[in-house]
Short mmCIF file of C-alpha atoms in Angstrom, two decimals:
data_model
loop_
_atom_site.label_atom_id
_atom_site.label_comp_id
_atom_site.label_asym_id
_atom_site.label_seq_id
_atom_site.Cartn_x
_atom_site.Cartn_y
_atom_site.Cartn_z
CA MET A 1 19.67 10.29 -22.43
CA ASN A 2 19.49 6.74 -23.86
CA PHE A 3 19.70 3.51 -21.93
CA MET A 4 23.35 2.86 -22.48
CA LYS A 5 24.42 6.48 -21.69
CA ALA A 6 22.33 6.37 -18.45
CA THR A 7 23.91 3.13 -17.36
CA THR A 8 27.37 4.31 -18.16
CA ALA A 9 26.72 7.51 -16.18
CA GLY A 10 25.65 5.54 -13.21
CA ILE A 11 28.78 3.28 -13.27
CA ALA A 12 31.03 6.28 -13.86
CA PHE A 13 29.67 7.89 -10.76
CA CYS A 14 30.11 4.70 -8.55
CA ALA A 15 33.64 4.12 -9.96
CA ALA A 16 34.72 7.69 -9.33
CA GLY A 17 36.28 6.69 -6.00
CA ALA A 18 36.86 3.46 -4.10
CA VAL A 19 33.98 2.92 -1.76
CA SER A 20 34.53 0.64 1.29
CA ALA A 21 31.96 -2.13 1.78
CA ALA A 22 29.37 -1.00 4.26
CA ASP A 23 26.30 -2.30 6.12
CA LEU A 24 23.44 0.05 5.26
CA GLU A 25 20.31 -0.02 7.42
CA VAL A 26 17.32 0.82 5.23
CA THR A 27 13.93 1.63 6.76
CA HIS A 28 10.58 1.28 4.88
CA TRP A 29 7.06 0.13 5.48
CA TRP A 30 6.77 -2.51 2.65
CA THR A 31 5.76 -5.63 4.51
CA SER A 32 2.91 -7.21 2.59
CA GLY A 33 3.66 -10.19 0.29
CA GLY A 34 3.87 -8.16 -2.97
CA GLU A 35 5.82 -5.33 -1.23
CA ALA A 36 8.33 -7.75 0.31
CA ALA A 37 8.95 -9.37 -3.05
CA ALA A 38 9.61 -5.95 -4.58
CA VAL A 39 11.89 -4.59 -1.88
CA ALA A 40 13.90 -7.83 -2.12
CA GLU A 41 14.96 -6.66 -5.52
CA PHE A 42 16.56 -3.54 -4.05
CA ALA A 43 18.33 -5.62 -1.44
CA LYS A 44 19.62 -8.15 -3.97
CA ALA A 45 21.03 -5.31 -6.16
CA LEU A 46 22.84 -3.65 -3.19
CA ASP A 47 24.22 -6.83 -1.92
CA ALA A 48 25.68 -7.60 -5.35
CA THR A 49 27.86 -4.46 -5.08
CA GLY A 50 29.59 -5.73 -1.92
CA HIS A 51 27.57 -3.52 0.44
CA THR A 52 24.96 -5.20 2.65
CA TRP A 53 21.27 -4.25 2.85
CA ILE A 54 20.18 -4.40 6.51
CA ASP A 55 16.42 -4.48 6.32
CA GLY A 56 14.63 -2.15 8.68
CA ALA A 57 11.03 -2.94 7.73
CA ILE A 58 8.53 -1.20 9.99
CA ALA A 59 5.17 -3.10 10.21
CA GLY A 60 2.03 -1.07 9.39
CA SER A 61 1.38 1.80 7.11
CA GLY A 62 3.43 4.88 6.28
CA GLY A 63 1.35 6.64 8.94
CA THR A 64 2.75 4.30 11.56
CA ALA A 65 6.33 4.30 10.07
CA ARG A 66 6.84 7.93 9.31
CA PRO A 67 6.83 9.25 12.91
CA ILE A 68 9.24 6.47 13.93
CA ILE A 69 11.59 7.28 11.05
CA ILE A 70 11.50 11.07 11.64
CA SER A 71 11.94 10.53 15.39
CA ARG A 72 15.09 8.47 14.86
CA ILE A 73 16.65 11.00 12.55
CA ILE A 74 15.91 13.95 14.75
CA GLY A 75 16.96 12.01 17.86
CA GLY A 76 20.48 11.29 16.58
CA ASP A 77 19.91 7.61 15.68
CA PRO A 78 19.59 7.85 11.90
CA MET A 79 19.25 4.92 9.54
CA HIS A 80 21.40 5.01 6.38
CA ALA A 81 18.49 5.34 3.99
CA THR A 82 14.74 5.58 4.41
CA GLN A 83 11.60 5.41 2.36
CA LEU A 84 9.28 8.41 2.44
CA ASN A 85 6.84 9.79 -0.10
CA HIS A 86 8.53 12.40 -2.29
CA GLY A 87 6.83 15.68 -1.52
CA ARG A 88 6.57 17.76 1.63
CA GLN A 89 7.16 15.08 4.22
CA ALA A 90 10.91 15.73 4.63
CA GLU A 91 10.70 19.55 4.53
CA GLU A 92 11.64 20.01 8.20
CA LEU A 93 14.45 17.43 8.06
CA ILE A 94 16.00 19.23 5.11
CA GLU A 95 15.62 22.59 6.80
CA ALA A 96 17.37 21.19 9.87
CA GLY A 97 20.31 20.03 7.71
CA LEU A 98 19.83 16.36 8.62
CA LEU A 99 19.61 14.85 5.12
CA LEU A 100 22.36 14.22 2.54
CA ASP A 101 22.49 16.34 -0.51
CA ILE A 102 22.73 13.85 -3.47
CA THR A 103 22.79 16.47 -6.33
CA ASP A 104 26.08 15.06 -7.53
CA VAL A 105 24.51 11.62 -8.03
CA ALA A 106 21.49 13.01 -9.87
CA GLU A 107 23.81 15.06 -12.22
CA ALA A 108 26.07 12.07 -12.85
CA GLN A 109 23.15 9.92 -13.88
CA GLY A 110 21.35 12.65 -15.72
CA TRP A 111 18.13 12.36 -13.69
CA LYS A 112 16.75 15.58 -15.16
CA ASP A 113 16.77 13.88 -18.56
CA ILE A 114 15.32 10.55 -17.55
CA ILE A 115 12.90 11.01 -14.72
CA ASN A 116 9.36 11.35 -15.95
CA PRO A 117 7.31 13.33 -15.02
CA SER A 118 9.70 16.04 -13.88
CA SER A 119 7.50 16.85 -10.93
CA LEU A 120 8.97 13.85 -9.16
CA LEU A 121 12.44 15.27 -9.19
CA ASP A 122 11.09 18.71 -8.41
CA SER A 123 9.57 17.19 -5.18
CA CYS A 124 13.03 16.05 -4.13
CA THR A 125 14.59 19.44 -4.81
CA VAL A 126 14.89 22.23 -2.24
CA ASP A 127 16.77 25.48 -3.05
CA GLY A 128 18.20 23.84 -6.16
CA LYS A 129 19.62 20.78 -4.24
CA ILE A 130 18.36 17.20 -4.62
CA TYR A 131 17.78 15.27 -1.43
CA CYS A 132 16.02 12.10 -2.60
CA ALA A 133 16.02 9.35 -5.18
CA PRO A 134 12.57 8.76 -6.64
CA VAL A 135 11.95 5.06 -7.24
CA ASN A 136 8.42 4.71 -8.53
CA ILE A 137 5.16 6.38 -9.52
CA HIS A 138 2.32 5.19 -7.35
CA SER A 139 -1.16 6.29 -8.29
CA TRP A 140 -4.14 6.05 -5.99
CA GLN A 141 -6.56 6.34 -8.95
CA TRP A 142 -7.77 2.75 -9.24
CA ILE A 143 -10.55 0.44 -8.33
CA TRP A 144 -9.99 -3.32 -8.42
CA LEU A 145 -12.93 -5.66 -9.18
CA SER A 146 -13.19 -9.40 -8.45
CA HIS A 147 -14.41 -11.43 -11.37
CA LYS A 148 -15.38 -14.33 -8.98
CA ALA A 149 -17.55 -12.03 -6.87
CA TYR A 150 -19.37 -10.77 -9.86
CA GLU A 151 -19.82 -14.20 -11.35
CA ASP A 152 -21.26 -15.46 -8.14
CA ALA A 153 -23.59 -12.48 -8.01
CA GLY A 154 -24.72 -13.13 -11.59
CA VAL A 155 -24.03 -9.64 -12.87
CA PRO A 156 -21.45 -8.26 -15.26
CA VAL A 157 -18.20 -6.74 -14.09
CA PRO A 158 -18.70 -2.92 -14.06
CA SER A 159 -16.81 -0.67 -16.42
CA ASN A 160 -17.31 2.57 -14.40
CA TRP A 161 -18.28 4.04 -11.01
CA ASP A 162 -22.03 4.38 -11.72
CA GLU A 163 -22.29 0.73 -12.88
CA TYR A 164 -20.31 -0.37 -9.82
CA VAL A 165 -22.71 1.53 -7.39
CA ALA A 166 -25.63 0.02 -9.20
CA SER A 167 -24.19 -3.52 -8.78
CA ALA A 168 -23.94 -3.17 -4.94
CA ALA A 169 -27.39 -4.68 -4.28
CA ALA A 170 -26.66 -7.78 -6.33
CA LEU A 171 -23.37 -8.32 -4.61
CA GLU A 172 -25.03 -7.98 -1.18
CA ALA A 173 -27.74 -10.41 -2.15
CA ALA A 174 -25.01 -12.94 -3.06
CA GLY A 175 -23.40 -12.50 0.40
CA LYS A 176 -20.54 -10.33 -0.89
CA ILE A 177 -19.06 -7.11 0.57
CA PRO A 178 -19.53 -4.54 -2.14
CA LEU A 179 -16.53 -2.42 -1.15
CA ALA A 180 -13.51 -3.80 0.76
CA MET A 181 -11.99 -1.13 2.96
CA GLY A 182 -9.42 -1.40 5.79
CA GLN A 183 -9.79 0.55 9.02
CA GLN A 184 -6.63 2.71 8.74
CA ALA A 185 -7.01 6.45 8.29
CA TRP A 186 -4.86 6.67 5.14
CA GLN A 187 -7.16 4.17 3.37
CA SER A 188 -10.37 6.04 3.78
CA SER A 189 -8.61 9.36 3.06
CA GLY A 190 -7.02 7.93 -0.11
CA ALA A 191 -10.29 6.43 -1.28
CA PHE A 192 -11.99 9.80 -0.79
CA GLY A 193 -9.28 11.42 -2.95
CA VAL A 194 -9.91 8.90 -5.71
CA ILE A 195 -13.68 9.61 -5.57
CA ASN A 196 -12.93 13.30 -5.57
CA VAL A 197 -11.00 13.00 -8.90
CA ALA A 198 -13.42 10.65 -10.54
CA VAL A 199 -16.71 12.35 -9.53
CA GLY A 200 -15.51 15.91 -9.24
CA GLY A 201 -12.91 15.94 -11.96
CA VAL A 202 -9.30 17.05 -12.12
CA GLU A 203 -10.01 20.72 -12.41
CA LEU A 204 -11.90 20.74 -9.04
CA TRP A 205 -9.31 18.60 -7.42
CA ASN A 206 -6.58 21.12 -8.46
CA LYS A 207 -8.63 24.06 -7.21
CA ILE A 208 -8.95 22.54 -3.86
CA ASN A 209 -5.62 20.79 -3.29
CA VAL A 210 -3.23 23.02 -5.28
CA GLU A 211 -4.92 26.45 -5.08
CA LYS A 212 -6.46 25.74 -1.55
CA ASP A 213 -9.79 27.15 -2.75
CA ALA A 214 -12.08 26.90 0.25
CA GLU A 215 -15.11 28.08 -1.73
CA ALA A 216 -14.64 25.21 -4.22
CA ALA A 217 -14.23 22.80 -1.30
CA GLY A 218 -17.61 23.86 0.02
CA GLY A 219 -19.39 24.17 -3.29
CA ALA A 220 -22.07 22.23 -5.13
CA GLU A 221 -19.68 20.22 -7.25
CA MET A 222 -17.82 19.01 -4.17
CA ALA A 223 -21.13 18.14 -2.56
CA LYS A 224 -21.54 15.50 -5.22
CA VAL A 225 -18.17 14.04 -4.18
CA PHE A 226 -19.23 13.82 -0.55
CA GLU A 227 -22.53 12.21 -1.56
CA ALA A 228 -20.60 9.59 -3.57
CA ALA A 229 -18.29 9.07 -0.55
CA ALA A 230 -21.30 8.50 1.68
CA ALA A 231 -22.49 5.85 -0.78
CA ALA A 232 -19.09 4.27 -0.66
CA ARG A 233 -19.18 4.28 3.13
CA ALA A 234 -22.43 2.28 3.05
CA MET A 235 -21.01 -0.18 0.61
CA ALA A 236 -17.96 -0.72 2.94
CA ALA A 237 -20.08 -1.13 6.10
CA ASN A 238 -19.32 -4.82 6.52
CA SER A 239 -15.68 -4.74 5.59
CA ASN A 240 -14.25 -5.70 8.94
CA VAL A 241 -10.50 -5.83 8.25
CA GLN A 242 -7.66 -3.57 9.33
CA ASP A 243 -4.84 -3.63 6.85
CA TRP A 244 -5.01 -2.66 3.16
CA ASN A 245 -3.74 -6.00 1.99
CA GLN A 246 -6.36 -7.79 4.03
CA ALA A 247 -8.90 -5.79 2.16
CA THR A 248 -7.24 -6.62 -1.19
CA ASN A 249 -7.37 -10.32 -0.20
CA LEU A 250 -11.14 -10.05 0.16
CA VAL A 251 -11.21 -9.06 -3.54
CA ILE A 252 -8.73 -11.80 -4.54
CA THR A 253 -10.76 -14.47 -2.85
CA GLY A 254 -14.07 -13.17 -4.23
CA GLN A 255 -15.51 -12.28 -0.78
CA ALA A 256 -15.74 -8.62 -1.87
CA GLY A 257 -16.66 -7.01 -5.13
CA ALA A 258 -14.09 -4.27 -5.32
CA GLN A 259 -11.48 -2.18 -3.49
CA ILE A 260 -10.53 1.40 -4.08
CA MET A 261 -6.68 1.18 -3.64
CA GLY A 262 -3.48 2.42 -5.26
CA ASP A 263 -1.63 0.37 -7.89
CA TRP A 264 0.45 -1.29 -5.18
CA ALA A 265 -2.45 -3.70 -4.88
CA GLN A 266 -1.25 -5.29 -8.08
CA GLY A 267 1.62 -6.87 -6.21
CA GLU A 268 -0.87 -8.80 -4.03
CA PHE A 269 -2.77 -10.08 -7.07
CA GLN A 270 0.53 -11.16 -8.60
CA VAL A 271 1.64 -13.03 -5.53
CA ALA A 272 -1.73 -14.78 -5.47
CA GLY A 273 -1.16 -15.88 -9.08
CA GLN A 274 -4.15 -13.88 -10.43
CA VAL A 275 -4.11 -12.48 -13.96
CA ALA A 276 -5.41 -9.00 -14.95
CA GLY A 277 -8.34 -9.24 -17.31
CA GLU A 278 -9.05 -12.83 -16.33
CA ASP A 279 -9.32 -12.89 -12.51
CA TYR A 280 -9.71 -9.21 -11.88
CA THR A 281 -10.42 -5.93 -13.60
CA CYS A 282 -8.68 -2.63 -12.95
CA LEU A 283 -10.34 0.74 -13.67
CA PRO A 284 -8.17 3.77 -13.58
CA GLY A 285 -10.02 6.85 -12.36
CA LEU A 286 -12.92 4.55 -11.38
CA GLY A 287 -13.58 4.24 -15.11
CA VAL A 288 -14.67 7.91 -15.24
CA ASN A 289 -11.69 10.20 -15.34
CA GLU A 290 -8.68 8.15 -16.44
CA VAL A 291 -5.71 9.89 -14.86
CA ILE A 292 -2.57 8.89 -12.91
CA SER A 293 -1.56 10.75 -9.75
CA THR A 294 2.21 11.05 -9.83
CA GLY A 295 3.10 10.58 -6.26
CA GLY A 296 5.08 7.64 -5.05
CA ASP A 297 8.07 6.55 -3.05
CA ALA A 298 11.55 8.02 -2.75
CA PHE A 299 14.62 7.26 -0.59
CA TYR A 300 16.27 9.88 1.58
CA PHE A 301 19.66 9.53 3.08
CA PRO A 302 20.23 10.91 6.61
CA LYS A 303 23.64 12.44 7.20
CA GLN A 304 26.14 10.13 9.08
CA GLY A 305 29.20 12.32 9.53
CA ASP A 306 31.34 9.54 7.97
CA ALA A 307 32.75 9.98 4.42
CA ASP A 308 32.84 6.27 3.56
CA ILE A 309 29.35 5.71 4.69
CA GLU A 310 28.06 8.71 2.85
CA ALA A 311 29.86 7.45 -0.36
CA ALA A 312 28.06 4.09 0.10
CA GLN A 313 24.71 5.96 0.56
CA LYS A 314 25.30 7.73 -2.68
CA GLU A 315 26.09 4.41 -4.43
CA LEU A 316 22.79 3.14 -3.22
CA ALA A 317 21.01 6.28 -4.48
CA ALA A 318 22.49 5.76 -7.94
CA LEU A 319 21.54 2.02 -7.91
CA LEU A 320 17.92 2.68 -7.05
CA VAL A 321 17.35 4.71 -10.24
CA SER A 322 19.42 2.41 -12.45
CA PRO A 323 17.55 0.82 -15.41
CA GLU A 324 17.67 -2.88 -14.38
CA VAL A 325 16.71 -2.17 -10.83
CA GLN A 326 13.86 0.07 -11.93
CA VAL A 327 12.51 -2.70 -14.12
CA ASN A 328 12.87 -5.52 -11.54
CA PHE A 329 11.41 -3.54 -8.60
CA ASN A 330 8.48 -1.93 -10.34
CA LEU A 331 7.23 -5.18 -12.14
CA LYS A 332 6.85 -6.75 -8.65
CA LYS A 333 5.59 -3.63 -6.91
CA GLY A 334 2.88 -2.82 -9.39
CA SER A 335 4.10 0.69 -9.62
CA LEU A 336 5.31 2.59 -12.68
CA PRO A 337 9.01 3.35 -13.12
CA VAL A 338 10.41 6.85 -12.72
CA ARG A 339 12.53 6.42 -15.87
CA GLY A 340 11.10 7.20 -19.25
CA ASP A 341 13.73 5.15 -21.13
CA ILE A 342 13.19 1.52 -20.10
CA ASP A 343 11.36 -1.43 -21.63
CA LEU A 344 8.34 -2.68 -19.76
CA SER A 345 6.82 -4.87 -22.52
CA SER A 346 6.45 -7.66 -19.96
CA ALA A 347 4.09 -5.58 -17.72
CA ASN A 348 0.59 -6.82 -17.08
CA ASP A 349 -2.51 -5.23 -18.57
CA CYS A 350 -3.12 -2.92 -15.64
CA MET A 351 0.40 -1.58 -15.63
CA LYS A 352 0.18 -1.07 -19.41
CA LYS A 353 -2.96 0.97 -18.86
CA GLY A 354 -1.09 3.16 -16.41
CA LEU A 355 1.81 3.61 -18.77
CA GLU A 356 -0.56 4.61 -21.60
CA ILE A 357 -2.18 7.24 -19.41
CA LEU A 358 1.23 8.54 -18.21
CA ALA A 359 2.42 8.72 -21.85
CA ALA A 360 -0.73 10.68 -22.82
CA GLY A 361 0.09 13.22 -20.11
CA ASN A 362 -3.12 12.62 -18.15
CA ILE A 363 -1.54 13.23 -14.80
CA LEU A 364 -2.03 15.16 -11.58
CA LEU A 365 0.13 15.75 -8.58
CA SER A 366 -0.40 13.67 -5.46
CA GLY A 367 -1.69 15.01 -2.13
CA ASP A 368 1.76 14.48 -0.65
CA GLN A 369 3.24 16.92 -3.10
CA VAL A 370 0.79 19.77 -2.50
CA LEU A 371 -0.46 19.49 1.01
CA SER A 372 1.57 19.80 4.22
CA ALA A 373 1.78 16.85 6.60
CA ASP A 374 -0.39 18.80 9.06
CA THR A 375 -3.19 19.43 6.47
CA SER A 376 -3.04 15.87 5.39
CA GLY A 377 -3.31 14.74 8.90
CA GLN A 378 -6.44 16.88 9.55
CA ILE A 379 -8.11 15.44 6.40
CA GLU A 380 -7.30 11.89 7.54
CA ASP A 381 -8.77 12.63 11.02
CA LEU A 382 -11.98 13.92 9.31
CA MET A 383 -12.22 10.91 7.07
CA VAL A 384 -11.85 8.55 10.04
CA GLU A 385 -14.83 10.19 11.67
CA PHE A 386 -16.84 10.32 8.42
CA TRP A 387 -16.28 6.68 7.34
CA ASN A 388 -16.75 5.22 10.81
CA ASP A 389 -19.94 7.09 11.75
CA PRO A 390 -22.93 6.62 9.42
CA SER A 391 -24.70 9.49 11.23
CA TYR A 392 -22.03 11.91 10.13
CA SER A 393 -23.77 13.57 7.19
CA ALA A 394 -22.08 14.40 3.85
CA ALA A 395 -23.00 18.05 4.28
CA ASP A 396 -21.45 18.32 7.75
CA ALA A 397 -18.28 16.55 6.62
CA GLN A 398 -18.02 18.81 3.63
CA ALA A 399 -18.31 21.95 5.83
CA LYS A 400 -15.51 20.69 7.97
CA TYR A 401 -13.45 19.80 4.94
CA ALA A 402 -13.79 23.36 3.51
CA GLU A 403 -12.64 24.77 6.81
CA ILE A 404 -9.50 22.58 6.76
CA ILE A 405 -8.76 23.70 3.12
CA GLY A 406 -9.30 27.30 4.10
CA ASP A 407 -6.66 26.99 6.68
CA ALA A 408 -4.22 24.89 4.61
CA ASP A 409 -0.65 26.11 4.03
#
């Protein structure tokens, strides 16, 4: 479906019936500078329709926000729309009949023809019905390197993981933190996943996370991943910050050499006025295995029992995937668009790298798409222990990890 047909389909859907103006409370956990600039694009677009975006930002990470969001929906105090990661997080809410079926919106806009990769829409689909609107592709598979930190240390900016590890001593000698890492569980767990893909490779990652192969999780190839994670733990030992964007700021200001973080970090560099390739370098797949994980964010719409409100919810769903909104939001968020039919020639160098990898088909599913919330939580708990306790050996952590994978559903 081309750009004009897609736009026309969205307008046709919204014009199908008169929709009364509504105040829509939207919950999300986008509160950093770059995230706030991006979500403001959604709010501006909705307000232009005559509806009103009532911002329900929840400070902290998704790990903080998700229990609050789910508790409100289950407890009978649902918001009108909410961010979640498309994947398995909403399974129980869908099974309980608490989320709005938006299949008619998806069909009117031709989402099956325009959303790329198709796994994004598949993750919103249960028993043939679509329950969420994907809004971006967020990939964890990046390391961000500070040019200032490396200039001060007198060594070249690394081009891959091995060069980066080798540069740690020079960074420390210059008073720099080799690896910026916040103290939240999802950050250490996410960084571990990136190291897993870079050092162990995509095939090993799929065996463990998709096939739930406990033998592979406990094997020799995975042992190399845990040794690399132990090296990363040592490099992050003096990174005494809590939030991910505080860690990003250490890189932006040249206090740290690098951060392993998803592409949402780009929004922080952008707000700080930094330029990719001049002030910082981005290495997809740690410069080793250049892949994009195709997880990201989606919006779900809790049932309200009010036809007018539900019509407004569907109008918002259509708007979030519309071409102009997709461009405006993702350029500020640092994420890739879910549409394969829009022009992003104004994207920065890092986003263009991501688009090239996506176009080449070098993709893998995200952990949110293949692991249950319970399994993900167990891995996060393990990573908290491992990253915070230098005496926790790589071998012991791997043994526990293999046990978790063996019991995964």
